[in-house]
CSV table of C-alpha atoms in Angstrom, one decimal:
chain,number,residue,atom,x,y,z
A,1,MET,CA,126.1,101.0,97.8
A,2,THR,CA,124.2,98.5,95.6
A,3,LYS,CA,121.8,98.2,98.1
A,4,LEU,CA,121.5,101.9,98.8
A,5,SER,CA,120.6,102.5,94.8
A,6,LEU,CA,118.2,99.5,94.6
A,7,LEU,CA,116.4,100.9,98.1
A,8,LEU,CA,116.6,104.4,96.5
A,9,ASN,CA,114.7,103.0,93.4
A,10,ILE,CA,112.3,101.1,95.6
A,11,VAL,CA,111.6,103.9,97.8
A,12,VAL,CA,111.1,106.5,95.0
A,13,LEU,CA,109.2,104.3,92.5
A,14,ILE,CA,106.5,103.0,94.8
A,15,PRO,CA,104.8,106.4,95.4
A,16,VAL,CA,105.9,107.4,92.0
A,17,CYS,CA,104.0,104.7,90.2
A,18,ALA,CA,101.1,104.7,93.0
A,19,GLY,CA,100.6,108.5,92.0
A,20,ILE,CA,100.4,107.7,88.1
A,21,PHE,CA,98.2,104.6,88.4
A,22,THR,CA,95.7,106.6,90.8
A,23,ASN,CA,96.2,109.6,88.5
A,24,ALA,CA,96.8,111.6,91.5
A,25,ASN,CA,96.8,115.7,91.2
A,26,TRP,CA,100.6,115.9,91.6
A,27,THR,CA,101.3,113.7,88.7
A,28,LEU,CA,99.6,115.9,86.4
A,29,VAL,CA,102.2,118.6,87.2
A,30,SER,CA,104.9,116.4,87.0
A,31,TYR,CA,104.0,113.8,84.4
A,32,GLY,CA,101.3,115.5,82.4
A,33,ASN,CA,97.8,114.1,81.9
A,34,ASN,CA,96.8,110.6,81.5
A,35,THR,CA,98.1,109.4,78.0
A,36,PRO,CA,99.0,106.1,76.5
A,37,ALA,CA,102.9,107.5,76.8
A,38,ARG,CA,102.5,108.0,80.5
A,39,SER,CA,101.0,104.6,81.0
A,40,ILE,CA,104.1,103.4,78.9
A,41,LEU,CA,106.3,105.2,81.4
A,42,LEU,CA,104.4,103.7,84.1
A,43,SER,CA,105.1,100.2,82.7
A,44,VAL,CA,109.1,100.9,82.4
A,45,TYR,CA,108.8,102.4,86.2
A,46,LEU,CA,107.1,99.2,87.4
A,47,ALA,CA,109.7,96.9,85.4
A,48,ILE,CA,112.6,98.9,87.4
A,49,LEU,CA,110.7,98.5,90.5
A,50,VAL,CA,110.2,94.7,90.1
A,51,VAL,CA,114.0,94.2,89.0
A,52,SER,CA,115.0,96.5,91.8
A,53,ILE,CA,113.2,94.2,94.3
A,54,ILE,CA,114.6,90.9,92.8
A,55,LEU,CA,118.0,92.3,92.9
A,56,LEU,CA,117.7,93.4,96.3
A,57,LEU,CA,116.8,89.8,97.5
A,58,LYS,CA,118.9,88.1,95.0
A,59,PRO,CA,122.0,90.4,94.4
A,60,ASP,CA,124.0,89.8,91.2
A,61,PRO,CA,126.7,92.9,90.6
A,62,LYS,CA,126.4,92.6,86.8
A,63,MET,CA,122.8,92.6,86.8
A,64,ILE,CA,122.5,95.7,89.0
A,65,THR,CA,125.5,97.4,86.9
A,66,ALA,CA,123.1,96.7,83.9
A,67,LEU,CA,120.2,98.2,85.5
A,68,LEU,CA,121.9,101.3,87.1
A,69,CYS,CA,123.3,102.1,84.0
A,70,VAL,CA,120.3,102.0,81.9
A,71,GLN,CA,118.8,104.4,84.4
A,72,ILE,CA,121.8,106.5,84.4
A,73,ILE,CA,121.7,107.1,80.5
A,74,TYR,CA,117.9,107.8,80.6
A,75,LYS,CA,117.9,110.1,83.6
A,76,PHE,CA,120.7,112.2,82.0
A,77,ILE,CA,119.0,112.2,78.8
A,78,THR,CA,115.8,113.5,80.3
A,79,PRO,CA,116.3,117.2,80.5
A,80,PHE,CA,117.2,117.2,76.8
A,81,THR,CA,114.2,115.1,75.9
A,82,VAL,CA,111.8,117.4,78.3
A,83,GLY,CA,113.7,120.5,77.0
A,84,SER,CA,113.7,121.8,80.8
A,85,ILE,CA,115.5,121.5,83.8
A,86,SER,CA,113.1,122.8,86.1
A,87,ASN,CA,110.3,120.2,86.0
A,88,PRO,CA,110.7,118.1,89.0
A,89,VAL,CA,111.0,114.6,87.6
A,90,VAL,CA,114.1,116.0,85.6
A,91,ILE,CA,115.6,117.4,88.9
A,92,SER,CA,115.1,114.3,90.7
A,93,ASN,CA,116.3,112.0,87.9
A,94,ILE,CA,119.5,114.0,88.1
A,95,PHE,CA,120.1,113.4,91.5
A,96,ILE,CA,119.6,109.8,91.3
A,97,ALA,CA,121.6,109.4,88.3
A,98,ILE,CA,124.2,110.9,90.1
A,99,PHE,CA,123.8,108.6,93.1
A,100,HIS,CA,123.8,105.7,90.7
A,101,CYS,CA,126.9,106.8,89.2
A,102,PHE,CA,128.6,106.5,92.8
A,103,THR,CA,127.1,103.0,92.9
A,104,VAL,CA,128.5,101.8,89.5
A,105,PHE,CA,131.8,103.2,90.1
A,106,PHE,CA,131.9,101.4,93.5
A,107,ILE,CA,131.0,98.0,91.7
A,108,TRP,CA,133.7,98.5,89.2
A,109,LYS,CA,136.3,99.5,91.5
A,110,ASP,CA,135.7,96.8,94.1
A,111,GLY,CA,136.1,94.3,91.0
A,112,MET,CA,132.8,93.0,91.4
A,113,LEU,CA,131.9,92.9,88.0
A,114,LEU,CA,134.8,90.4,87.5
A,115,LYS,CA,133.2,88.0,89.8
């Protein structure tokens, strides 16, 4: 499951980061106009992408759990901060957070945090 969560991050974040960076038309609908706030979000996404790649190559259950827990929290908070559940980013965030919850559960259940 850890590999799947990290791969999910990578598969989702590569096109999202590329779209935000190139100001693709679909990013205007999902992320709004190109603003400093959107560029900060791109930085956060790039950090998650880089850490996901590193952890895929050199897995550490504690670090993976920390990364996924941060993502779970911010992704479940987005409907409240955006004020809508209909935004495509909010919807995908919820599904990804649910997937990551299962991964964190299995890491905990398998005792990988104790190693």
